[in-house]
Short mmCIF file of C-alpha atoms in Angstrom, two decimals:
data_model
loop_
_atom_site.label_atom_id
_atom_site.label_comp_id
_atom_site.label_asym_id
_atom_site.label_seq_id
_atom_site.Cartn_x
_atom_site.Cartn_y
_atom_site.Cartn_z
CA MET A 22 9.15 19.05 48.44
CA ARG A 23 5.88 17.32 49.26
CA THR A 24 4.05 19.62 46.81
CA LYS A 25 6.38 18.62 43.95
CA THR A 26 5.87 14.90 44.70
CA LEU A 27 2.09 15.33 44.86
CA LEU A 28 2.09 17.29 41.57
CA ALA A 29 4.27 14.68 39.90
CA SER A 30 2.00 11.85 41.11
CA THR A 31 -1.12 13.71 39.94
CA SER A 32 0.45 14.47 36.55
CA ALA A 33 1.47 10.84 36.10
CA ALA A 34 -2.05 9.66 36.97
CA LEU A 35 -3.59 12.09 34.48
CA LEU A 36 -1.19 10.99 31.72
CA LEU A 37 -1.95 7.34 32.41
CA THR A 38 -5.71 8.02 32.33
CA ALA A 39 -5.39 9.94 29.05
CA ALA A 40 -3.28 7.18 27.50
CA LEU A 41 -5.75 4.48 28.51
CA ALA A 42 -8.68 6.55 27.25
CA GLY A 43 -6.98 6.81 23.85
CA CYS A 44 -6.77 3.01 23.64
CA SER A 45 -10.46 2.43 24.26
CA SER A 46 -13.30 2.99 21.87
CA PRO A 47 -16.75 4.46 22.41
CA ALA A 48 -19.39 2.04 23.64
CA GLY A 49 -21.11 0.18 20.84
CA SER A 50 -18.49 1.02 18.21
CA GLY A 51 -17.54 -2.61 17.79
CA SER A 52 -13.82 -1.87 17.65
CA GLY A 53 -12.98 -2.57 21.28
CA ALA A 54 -11.24 -5.63 22.68
CA ASP A 55 -14.42 -7.70 22.57
CA ALA A 56 -14.86 -7.08 18.84
CA SER A 57 -11.29 -8.14 18.07
CA MET A 58 -11.87 -11.41 19.85
CA SER A 59 -14.90 -12.37 17.74
CA PRO A 60 -14.24 -14.83 14.91
CA MET A 61 -14.08 -13.59 11.31
CA PRO A 62 -17.15 -14.57 9.30
CA THR A 63 -16.46 -17.31 6.80
CA MET A 64 -17.83 -17.55 3.29
CA SER A 65 -19.68 -20.64 2.17
CA ALA A 66 -18.66 -22.40 -1.04
CA SER A 67 -21.83 -21.18 -2.77
CA GLU A 68 -21.13 -17.56 -1.71
CA ALA A 69 -17.56 -17.81 -2.97
CA ALA A 70 -18.80 -19.24 -6.27
CA MET A 71 -21.12 -16.25 -6.71
CA MET A 72 -18.39 -13.61 -6.34
CA SER A 73 -18.26 -11.40 -9.39
CA VAL A 74 -15.07 -10.99 -11.41
CA THR A 75 -14.93 -8.30 -14.11
CA GLY A 76 -12.57 -6.96 -16.73
CA THR A 77 -12.31 -4.72 -19.78
CA PHE A 78 -10.76 -5.99 -23.00
CA ALA A 79 -7.89 -4.28 -24.81
CA GLY A 80 -6.27 -5.33 -28.06
CA GLU A 81 -2.75 -6.75 -28.24
CA ASN A 82 -0.24 -7.43 -31.01
CA GLY A 83 -1.80 -4.83 -33.30
CA LYS A 84 -5.29 -6.36 -33.03
CA ASN A 85 -8.49 -4.66 -31.87
CA VAL A 86 -10.52 -6.25 -29.09
CA ALA A 87 -13.04 -4.34 -26.96
CA GLY A 88 -15.87 -4.95 -24.51
CA THR A 89 -16.28 -6.17 -20.96
CA VAL A 90 -16.36 -9.53 -19.25
CA THR A 91 -18.26 -10.47 -16.11
CA ILE A 92 -17.76 -13.83 -14.43
CA LEU A 93 -20.44 -14.67 -11.89
CA GLY A 94 -20.36 -18.16 -10.47
CA ASP A 95 -19.63 -20.46 -13.41
CA THR A 96 -21.00 -18.07 -16.07
CA ILE A 97 -18.81 -15.86 -18.26
CA THR A 98 -20.67 -13.01 -19.97
CA LEU A 99 -19.16 -10.83 -22.68
CA SER A 100 -20.86 -7.45 -23.23
CA ASP A 101 -20.31 -4.93 -26.02
CA PHE A 102 -17.69 -7.36 -27.32
CA SER A 103 -15.92 -6.90 -30.62
CA SER A 104 -12.71 -8.26 -32.08
CA ASP A 105 -10.76 -8.22 -35.29
CA GLU A 106 -11.76 -11.20 -37.38
CA GLY A 107 -9.73 -14.33 -36.86
CA PRO A 108 -10.02 -17.82 -38.33
CA ASP A 109 -10.09 -19.70 -35.00
CA LEU A 110 -10.72 -17.41 -31.98
CA HIS A 111 -10.99 -18.90 -28.50
CA LEU A 112 -11.23 -17.64 -24.92
CA TYR A 113 -8.68 -18.73 -22.36
CA LEU A 114 -8.34 -18.05 -18.65
CA ALA A 115 -4.64 -17.40 -18.12
CA LYS A 116 -2.16 -15.90 -15.67
CA GLY A 117 -0.69 -13.60 -18.32
CA THR A 118 -1.00 -12.74 -21.99
CA SER A 119 2.03 -14.40 -23.57
CA GLU A 120 1.70 -17.48 -25.78
CA ALA A 121 3.19 -19.56 -22.94
CA ASP A 122 0.60 -18.17 -20.48
CA VAL A 123 -2.23 -19.08 -22.86
CA THR A 124 -0.82 -22.58 -23.40
CA ALA A 125 -0.64 -23.06 -19.61
CA GLY A 126 -4.13 -21.58 -19.14
CA THR A 127 -7.59 -23.10 -19.43
CA GLU A 128 -9.53 -23.01 -22.69
CA ILE A 129 -13.12 -21.89 -22.24
CA ALA A 130 -14.64 -22.07 -25.74
CA GLY A 131 -14.61 -20.64 -29.23
CA VAL A 132 -15.65 -16.98 -29.38
CA LYS A 133 -17.42 -15.12 -32.21
CA TRP A 134 -15.55 -12.01 -33.28
CA ASP A 135 -18.73 -10.21 -34.36
CA ALA A 136 -21.26 -11.06 -31.61
CA ALA A 137 -21.56 -8.26 -29.02
CA SER A 138 -23.18 -10.43 -26.32
CA GLN A 139 -21.95 -13.94 -25.61
CA THR A 140 -22.27 -16.29 -22.65
CA PHE A 141 -20.08 -19.26 -21.71
CA THR A 142 -19.91 -21.76 -18.85
CA LEU A 143 -16.68 -22.39 -16.96
CA PRO A 144 -15.46 -25.98 -17.21
CA ALA A 145 -16.17 -28.06 -14.10
CA GLY A 146 -13.64 -27.51 -11.34
CA VAL A 147 -12.23 -24.28 -12.83
CA ASP A 148 -12.12 -21.27 -10.49
CA ALA A 149 -11.79 -17.92 -12.29
CA ALA A 150 -10.15 -16.46 -9.16
CA ASP A 151 -7.08 -18.59 -9.96
CA TYR A 152 -6.45 -16.55 -13.14
CA THR A 153 -5.61 -12.92 -13.90
CA TYR A 154 -6.73 -12.59 -17.55
CA LEU A 155 -9.41 -13.67 -19.97
CA VAL A 156 -7.56 -13.87 -23.28
CA VAL A 157 -8.88 -13.83 -26.86
CA HIS A 158 -6.53 -16.12 -28.77
CA CYS A 159 -6.37 -17.26 -32.39
CA ASP A 160 -5.49 -20.93 -32.09
CA LYS A 161 -4.75 -21.33 -35.80
CA ALA A 162 -2.30 -18.40 -35.95
CA LEU A 163 -1.00 -18.91 -32.37
CA ALA A 164 -1.61 -15.22 -31.65
CA VAL A 165 -3.10 -13.29 -28.75
CA PHE A 166 -5.65 -10.80 -30.13
CA GLY A 167 -6.50 -9.19 -26.79
CA ALA A 168 -7.14 -9.70 -23.11
CA ALA A 169 -9.15 -8.44 -20.17
CA PRO A 170 -7.36 -8.18 -16.80
CA LEU A 171 -9.68 -9.70 -14.19
CA SER A 172 -10.48 -8.15 -10.82
CA SER A 173 -12.99 -8.85 -8.05
#
């Protein structure tokens, strides 16, 4: 009987040791208890402003729009941009691509349909991270020509 109790106690001690070993991490790995207690690094306002947001344009409503957008800080850059011609094309930051989304969005500036490279400045106080699309909109015809979904 004593042998069974001793074996059971030894087995329990080995299981406990194995379980605890599985919860620890190798020295210097940075994922132990001490690492989880360290504060998360915070981003300064200037670092947050310099985060890059990008997107690729696609046409909507039977219109052709192509190219890419990069937003870095307060600068919007269109590259390899092209669009069907429109009488009054503008860029809007919006949370969708419907006419209502554009109306609720923020107008950036007029955009040239035939200039492959264009650069714009975000209006003061506008954060591109608050929006999900950069939309090419014809203000005169009240029509969305195309949009680029934005991602970080």
